[in-house]
Amino acid sequence: MEQDSNRLMKEAAGKAAVDSMVKSGMKLGLGTGSTAIYAVRRVGELIEQGILRDICAFATSFQTEIECEKLGIPFYTLNSHQLSGGLDLTIDGADEIDPKNFVIKGGGGALLIEKLTAYASSSFAIVADESKLKEPLGMGFPVPVEVIPEARVQAARALEKLGVAEIILREALRKAGPVITEHGNLILDIRFNSPVDPEEMETELNKIPGVVENGFFTRNSPVVFIAHSNGTIETR
Ligand code: 5RP
């Protein structure tokens, strides 16, 4: 069970981002994970209270879609005429955040759609508790690399050549075998044993044949809401 203090920090970060950035009429990307879910719930609450109106949301995963359904948040596909491939704002969680606000995402396996969403958004917000602040990226929490099933072994070899120290095929819980993503792909969780340049690595990883996307997010600088254990929210 998650500790109450951790849950409260996640809730505070999610709420702070929504309260300061979401406006009526927005096309809104809604992220995935145990922190982003609090932002989704806050949006639902404000819609129910009539404070937010005419929100057109996009859900980055089945988890988020199901939460939107429960809360009555109207959501659409990115290709719909309501969203037409663009969003005003996306709010999402992160696994690691460095001092430049570069992040690693994909702990929940939704990195492909999360990146599409983040990079389709005019503004991007990250919500997290203080445990996510790390430097350098990629040596603690693994960086997920989504690959098509046929590329599993070949991509792993190419990753080794790039200097990756550890490569683990992500295993499913309560199902034998690997995690299969929403798009039928596999995830290789990789770790470096010396610092890398996240901007360069985001580009290099995606050059490997069969790699669909990776968990470095460096190209749409987010506003980061960090909840601290003393009850404060740092925005940077
Ligand atoms: C899912 C993600 C999540 O946002 C990230 O893993 C953080 O999750 P949590 O808030 O549960 O720690 O990228 O793919």
mmCIF file of C-alpha atoms and ligand atoms in Angstrom:
data_model
loop_
_atom_site.group_PDB
_atom_site.id
_atom_site.type_symbol
_atom_site.label_atom_id
_atom_site.label_comp_id
_atom_site.label_asym_id
_atom_site.label_seq_id
_atom_site.Cartn_x
_atom_site.Cartn_y
_atom_site.Cartn_z
ATOM 1 C CA MET A 1 0.000 0.000 0.000
ATOM 2 C CA GLU A 2 1.244 3.465 -0.864
ATOM 3 C CA GLN A 3 2.055 5.645 2.152
ATOM 4 C CA ASP A 4 -0.483 8.346 2.905
ATOM 5 C CA SER A 5 2.143 11.109 2.788
ATOM 6 C CA ASN A 6 3.169 10.073 -0.715
ATOM 7 C CA ARG A 7 -0.418 9.922 -1.892
ATOM 8 C CA LEU A 8 -1.084 13.388 -0.466
ATOM 9 C CA MET A 9 1.929 14.839 -2.295
ATOM 10 C CA LYS A 10 0.759 13.343 -5.585
ATOM 11 C CA GLU A 11 -2.740 14.678 -5.045
ATOM 12 C CA ALA A 12 -1.448 18.152 -4.191
ATOM 13 C CA ALA A 13 0.732 18.310 -7.323
ATOM 14 C CA GLY A 14 -2.111 17.146 -9.591
ATOM 15 C CA LYS A 15 -4.552 19.628 -8.119
ATOM 16 C CA ALA A 16 -2.096 22.550 -8.260
ATOM 17 C CA ALA A 17 -1.422 22.007 -11.962
ATOM 18 C CA VAL A 18 -5.104 21.847 -12.867
ATOM 19 C CA ASP A 19 -6.065 24.835 -10.725
ATOM 20 C CA SER A 20 -3.386 27.052 -12.200
ATOM 21 C CA MET A 21 -3.313 25.937 -15.835
ATOM 22 C CA VAL A 22 -6.623 24.450 -16.992
ATOM 23 C CA LYS A 23 -9.191 26.845 -18.441
ATOM 24 C CA SER A 24 -12.663 26.288 -19.894
ATOM 25 C CA GLY A 25 -12.717 25.444 -23.586
ATOM 26 C CA MET A 26 -9.300 23.815 -23.560
ATOM 27 C CA LYS A 27 -8.222 20.806 -25.569
ATOM 28 C CA LEU A 28 -6.582 18.896 -22.778
ATOM 29 C CA GLY A 29 -4.176 15.951 -22.782
ATOM 30 C CA LEU A 30 -4.562 13.803 -19.674
ATOM 31 C CA GLY A 31 -1.592 11.704 -18.577
ATOM 32 C CA THR A 32 -1.178 8.304 -17.006
ATOM 33 C CA GLY A 33 -0.045 7.039 -13.622
ATOM 34 C CA SER A 34 -0.685 7.410 -9.925
ATOM 35 C CA THR A 35 0.062 11.171 -9.898
ATOM 36 C CA ALA A 36 -1.568 12.213 -13.187
ATOM 37 C CA ILE A 37 -4.758 10.466 -12.064
ATOM 38 C CA TYR A 38 -5.209 13.183 -9.404
ATOM 39 C CA ALA A 39 -5.098 15.832 -12.119
ATOM 40 C CA VAL A 40 -7.745 13.870 -14.044
ATOM 41 C CA ARG A 41 -9.902 13.670 -10.913
ATOM 42 C CA ARG A 42 -9.542 17.410 -10.290
ATOM 43 C CA VAL A 43 -10.661 18.141 -13.872
ATOM 44 C CA GLY A 44 -13.672 15.864 -13.301
ATOM 45 C CA GLU A 45 -14.489 17.657 -10.048
ATOM 46 C CA LEU A 46 -14.325 21.127 -11.630
ATOM 47 C CA ILE A 47 -16.486 20.017 -14.577
ATOM 48 C CA GLU A 48 -19.058 18.611 -12.149
ATOM 49 C CA GLN A 49 -19.068 21.876 -10.187
ATOM 50 C CA GLY A 50 -19.644 23.815 -13.427
ATOM 51 C CA ILE A 51 -16.346 25.684 -12.983
ATOM 52 C CA LEU A 52 -14.771 24.134 -16.079
ATOM 53 C CA ARG A 53 -16.836 24.016 -19.253
ATOM 54 C CA ASP A 54 -16.353 22.782 -22.822
ATOM 55 C CA ILE A 55 -13.280 20.678 -22.082
ATOM 56 C CA CYS A 56 -12.273 18.319 -24.907
ATOM 57 C CA ALA A 57 -9.890 15.772 -23.424
ATOM 58 C CA PHE A 58 -7.529 13.197 -24.809
ATOM 59 C CA ALA A 59 -6.676 10.192 -22.614
ATOM 60 C CA THR A 60 -3.137 8.807 -22.926
ATOM 61 C CA SER A 61 -3.970 5.233 -21.825
ATOM 62 C CA PHE A 62 -6.753 2.801 -20.993
ATOM 63 C CA GLN A 63 -6.261 3.763 -17.321
ATOM 64 C CA THR A 64 -7.004 7.404 -18.103
ATOM 65 C CA GLU A 65 -9.833 6.613 -20.515
ATOM 66 C CA ILE A 66 -11.599 4.542 -17.862
ATOM 67 C CA GLU A 67 -11.170 7.348 -15.299
ATOM 68 C CA CYS A 68 -12.585 9.891 -17.800
ATOM 69 C CA GLU A 69 -15.570 7.611 -18.405
ATOM 70 C CA LYS A 70 -16.203 7.336 -14.658
ATOM 71 C CA LEU A 71 -15.951 11.090 -14.137
ATOM 72 C CA GLY A 72 -17.899 12.156 -17.226
ATOM 73 C CA ILE A 73 -14.951 13.981 -18.814
ATOM 74 C CA PRO A 74 -15.612 14.122 -22.570
ATOM 75 C CA PHE A 75 -12.671 12.576 -24.425
ATOM 76 C CA TYR A 76 -11.911 12.154 -28.106
ATOM 77 C CA THR A 77 -9.279 10.611 -30.355
ATOM 78 C CA LEU A 78 -6.395 12.857 -31.391
ATOM 79 C CA ASN A 79 -7.607 12.533 -34.988
ATOM 80 C CA SER A 80 -11.151 13.665 -34.175
ATOM 81 C CA HIS A 81 -12.432 16.966 -35.499
ATOM 82 C CA GLN A 82 -12.740 18.140 -31.884
ATOM 83 C CA LEU A 83 -8.964 17.851 -31.357
ATOM 84 C CA SER A 84 -7.616 17.735 -34.926
ATOM 85 C CA GLY A 85 -4.170 16.575 -33.793
ATOM 86 C CA GLY A 86 -3.468 19.450 -31.422
ATOM 87 C CA LEU A 87 -3.879 20.202 -27.726
ATOM 88 C CA ASP A 88 -3.665 23.370 -25.641
ATOM 89 C CA LEU A 89 -2.184 21.677 -22.595
ATOM 90 C CA THR A 90 -1.119 18.242 -21.408
ATOM 91 C CA ILE A 91 -0.686 17.333 -17.743
ATOM 92 C CA ASP A 92 1.251 14.171 -17.007
ATOM 93 C CA GLY A 93 3.462 12.475 -14.420
ATOM 94 C CA ALA A 94 7.150 11.565 -14.638
ATOM 95 C CA ASP A 95 9.559 8.956 -13.349
ATOM 96 C CA GLU A 96 12.593 11.252 -13.117
ATOM 97 C CA ILE A 97 13.014 15.018 -13.542
ATOM 98 C CA ASP A 98 16.404 16.717 -13.865
ATOM 99 C CA PRO A 99 17.300 20.369 -13.123
ATOM 100 C CA LYS A 100 16.696 21.351 -16.774
ATOM 101 C CA ASN A 101 13.186 19.867 -16.574
ATOM 102 C CA PHE A 102 14.135 17.039 -18.911
ATOM 103 C CA VAL A 103 12.169 13.994 -17.830
ATOM 104 C CA ILE A 104 11.959 10.245 -18.098
ATOM 105 C CA LYS A 105 8.465 8.869 -18.566
ATOM 106 C CA GLY A 106 6.934 5.513 -19.368
ATOM 107 C CA GLY A 107 6.972 3.733 -16.016
ATOM 108 C CA GLY A 108 3.320 2.934 -16.708
ATOM 109 C CA GLY A 109 4.124 1.767 -20.231
ATOM 110 C CA ALA A 110 2.233 4.568 -21.974
ATOM 111 C CA LEU A 111 5.286 6.448 -23.307
ATOM 112 C CA LEU A 112 4.357 6.315 -26.994
ATOM 113 C CA ILE A 113 1.024 8.062 -26.662
ATOM 114 C CA GLU A 114 2.322 10.237 -23.835
ATOM 115 C CA LYS A 115 5.052 11.576 -26.096
ATOM 116 C CA LEU A 116 2.708 12.087 -29.025
ATOM 117 C CA THR A 117 0.442 14.013 -26.679
ATOM 118 C CA ALA A 118 3.168 16.055 -24.985
ATOM 119 C CA TYR A 119 4.649 17.100 -28.319
ATOM 120 C CA ALA A 120 1.217 17.923 -29.780
ATOM 121 C CA SER A 121 0.531 20.354 -26.921
ATOM 122 C CA SER A 122 1.139 24.101 -26.826
ATOM 123 C CA SER A 123 1.868 23.792 -23.085
ATOM 124 C CA PHE A 124 3.058 20.811 -21.105
ATOM 125 C CA ALA A 125 2.898 20.332 -17.334
ATOM 126 C CA ILE A 126 4.519 17.627 -15.233
ATOM 127 C CA VAL A 127 3.156 16.709 -11.804
ATOM 128 C CA ALA A 128 5.297 14.821 -9.320
ATOM 129 C CA ASP A 129 6.360 14.418 -5.741
ATOM 130 C CA GLU A 130 9.856 15.372 -4.641
ATOM 131 C CA SER A 131 11.191 11.797 -4.929
ATOM 132 C CA LYS A 132 11.229 12.230 -8.721
ATOM 133 C CA LEU A 133 13.966 14.895 -8.719
ATOM 134 C CA LYS A 134 17.124 13.193 -10.041
ATOM 135 C CA GLU A 135 20.385 13.992 -11.739
ATOM 136 C CA PRO A 136 21.652 12.626 -14.057
ATOM 137 C CA LEU A 137 18.738 10.905 -15.773
ATOM 138 C CA GLY A 138 18.890 7.280 -16.829
ATOM 139 C CA MET A 139 21.113 5.792 -14.128
ATOM 140 C CA GLY A 140 18.418 5.222 -11.517
ATOM 141 C CA PHE A 141 14.941 4.701 -12.908
ATOM 142 C CA PRO A 142 15.215 2.765 -16.179
ATOM 143 C CA VAL A 143 14.464 4.479 -19.489
ATOM 144 C CA PRO A 144 11.749 2.565 -21.345
ATOM 145 C CA VAL A 145 12.286 1.849 -25.023
ATOM 146 C CA GLU A 146 9.224 0.613 -26.905
ATOM 147 C CA VAL A 147 10.095 -1.820 -29.709
ATOM 148 C CA ILE A 148 8.059 -3.817 -32.161
ATOM 149 C CA PRO A 149 8.080 -7.512 -31.121
ATOM 150 C CA GLU A 150 10.164 -8.532 -34.162
ATOM 151 C CA ALA A 151 12.975 -6.147 -33.138
ATOM 152 C CA ARG A 152 13.445 -7.387 -29.556
ATOM 153 C CA VAL A 153 16.858 -9.040 -29.978
ATOM 154 C CA GLN A 154 18.228 -6.844 -32.756
ATOM 155 C CA ALA A 155 17.308 -3.648 -30.884
ATOM 156 C CA ALA A 156 18.925 -4.988 -27.698
ATOM 157 C CA ARG A 157 22.197 -5.517 -29.601
ATOM 158 C CA ALA A 158 22.055 -1.983 -30.987
ATOM 159 C CA LEU A 159 21.395 -0.625 -27.492
ATOM 160 C CA GLU A 160 24.491 -2.381 -26.164
ATOM 161 C CA LYS A 161 26.524 -0.691 -28.906
ATOM 162 C CA LEU A 162 25.139 2.665 -27.725
ATOM 163 C CA GLY A 163 26.644 2.013 -24.286
ATOM 164 C CA VAL A 164 23.554 0.792 -22.483
ATOM 165 C CA ALA A 165 24.643 -1.184 -19.409
ATOM 166 C CA GLU A 166 21.447 -3.043 -18.547
ATOM 167 C CA ILE A 167 18.538 -4.118 -20.745
ATOM 168 C CA ILE A 168 15.502 -5.800 -19.239
ATOM 169 C CA LEU A 169 12.433 -6.937 -21.150
ATOM 170 C CA ARG A 170 9.529 -5.611 -19.070
ATOM 171 C CA GLU A 171 7.545 -8.490 -17.603
ATOM 172 C CA ALA A 172 3.797 -8.392 -17.050
ATOM 173 C CA LEU A 173 2.208 -8.782 -13.635
ATOM 174 C CA ARG A 174 -0.517 -11.399 -13.279
ATOM 175 C CA LYS A 175 0.175 -12.651 -16.822
ATOM 176 C CA ALA A 176 3.049 -14.856 -17.910
ATOM 177 C CA GLY A 177 5.446 -13.183 -20.341
ATOM 178 C CA PRO A 178 6.202 -9.610 -21.316
ATOM 179 C CA VAL A 179 4.119 -6.459 -21.078
ATOM 180 C CA ILE A 180 2.334 -5.811 -24.372
ATOM 181 C CA THR A 181 1.709 -2.104 -24.840
ATOM 182 C CA GLU A 182 -1.529 -0.514 -26.019
ATOM 183 C CA HIS A 183 -0.005 -0.730 -29.511
ATOM 184 C CA GLY A 184 1.037 -4.368 -29.391
ATOM 185 C CA ASN A 185 4.714 -3.639 -28.729
ATOM 186 C CA LEU A 186 7.279 -4.675 -26.099
ATOM 187 C CA ILE A 187 9.222 -2.509 -23.658
ATOM 188 C CA LEU A 188 12.951 -2.790 -23.029
ATOM 189 C CA ASP A 189 13.864 -1.027 -19.773
ATOM 190 C CA ILE A 190 17.412 0.233 -20.086
ATOM 191 C CA ARG A 191 19.929 1.690 -17.659
ATOM 192 C CA PHE A 192 23.184 3.540 -18.292
ATOM 193 C CA ASN A 193 26.153 3.269 -15.964
ATOM 194 C CA SER A 194 27.603 6.644 -16.863
ATOM 195 C CA PRO A 195 25.854 9.972 -17.502
ATOM 196 C CA VAL A 196 24.359 10.545 -20.974
ATOM 197 C CA ASP A 197 23.031 13.637 -22.718
ATOM 198 C CA PRO A 198 19.230 13.176 -22.595
ATOM 199 C CA GLU A 199 18.605 15.341 -25.682
ATOM 200 C CA GLU A 200 21.101 13.416 -27.763
ATOM 201 C CA MET A 201 19.949 10.054 -26.423
ATOM 202 C CA GLU A 202 16.298 10.812 -27.209
ATOM 203 C CA THR A 203 17.304 11.177 -30.858
ATOM 204 C CA GLU A 204 19.817 8.316 -30.992
ATOM 205 C CA LEU A 205 17.534 5.696 -29.458
ATOM 206 C CA ASN A 206 14.831 6.389 -32.030
ATOM 207 C CA LYS A 207 17.275 5.797 -34.893
ATOM 208 C CA ILE A 208 17.486 2.080 -34.025
ATOM 209 C CA PRO A 209 15.355 0.062 -36.461
ATOM 210 C CA GLY A 210 12.294 -1.318 -34.713
ATOM 211 C CA VAL A 211 12.353 1.247 -31.892
ATOM 212 C CA VAL A 212 9.022 3.021 -31.836
ATOM 213 C CA GLU A 213 9.716 5.535 -29.045
ATOM 214 C CA ASN A 214 11.785 6.072 -25.917
ATOM 215 C CA GLY A 215 11.129 7.586 -22.516
ATOM 216 C CA PHE A 216 13.396 10.660 -22.665
ATOM 217 C CA PHE A 217 11.211 13.776 -23.007
ATOM 218 C CA THR A 218 13.423 16.782 -23.765
ATOM 219 C CA ARG A 219 11.709 18.724 -26.559
ATOM 220 C CA ASN A 220 8.673 20.397 -25.026
ATOM 221 C CA SER A 221 9.963 22.036 -21.890
ATOM 222 C CA PRO A 222 7.295 21.486 -19.228
ATOM 223 C CA VAL A 223 6.160 23.570 -16.294
ATOM 224 C CA VAL A 224 6.921 21.234 -13.385
ATOM 225 C CA PHE A 225 4.786 21.078 -10.229
ATOM 226 C CA ILE A 226 6.693 19.332 -7.441
ATOM 227 C CA ALA A 227 4.978 18.544 -4.168
ATOM 228 C CA HIS A 228 7.286 18.526 -1.158
ATOM 229 C CA SER A 229 6.827 16.602 2.076
ATOM 230 C CA ASN A 230 6.576 19.902 4.018
ATOM 231 C CA GLY A 231 3.313 20.636 2.172
ATOM 232 C CA THR A 232 4.666 23.200 -0.303
ATOM 233 C CA ILE A 233 4.356 23.040 -4.071
ATOM 234 C CA GLU A 234 7.359 24.175 -6.068
ATOM 235 C CA THR A 235 6.623 25.348 -9.609
ATOM 236 C CA ARG A 236 9.506 25.695 -11.997
HETATM 237 C C1 5RP B 1 3.268 6.327 -17.447
HETATM 238 C C2 5RP B 1 4.120 7.434 -16.982
HETATM 239 C C3 5RP B 1 3.816 7.972 -15.621
HETATM 240 O O1 5RP B 1 3.418 9.292 -15.726
HETATM 241 C C4 5RP B 1 5.080 7.864 -14.794
HETATM 242 O O2 5RP B 1 5.475 6.492 -14.761
HETATM 243 C C5 5RP B 1 4.871 8.346 -13.354
HETATM 244 O O3 5RP B 1 3.935 7.551 -12.737
HETATM 245 P P1 5RP B 1 3.557 7.745 -11.204
HETATM 246 O O4 5RP B 1 2.961 9.091 -11.071
HETATM 247 O O5 5RP B 1 2.593 6.614 -10.935
HETATM 248 O O6 5RP B 1 4.832 7.582 -10.406
HETATM 249 O O7 5RP B 1 5.007 7.926 -17.632
HETATM 250 O O8 5RP B 1 3.731 5.804 -18.665
#
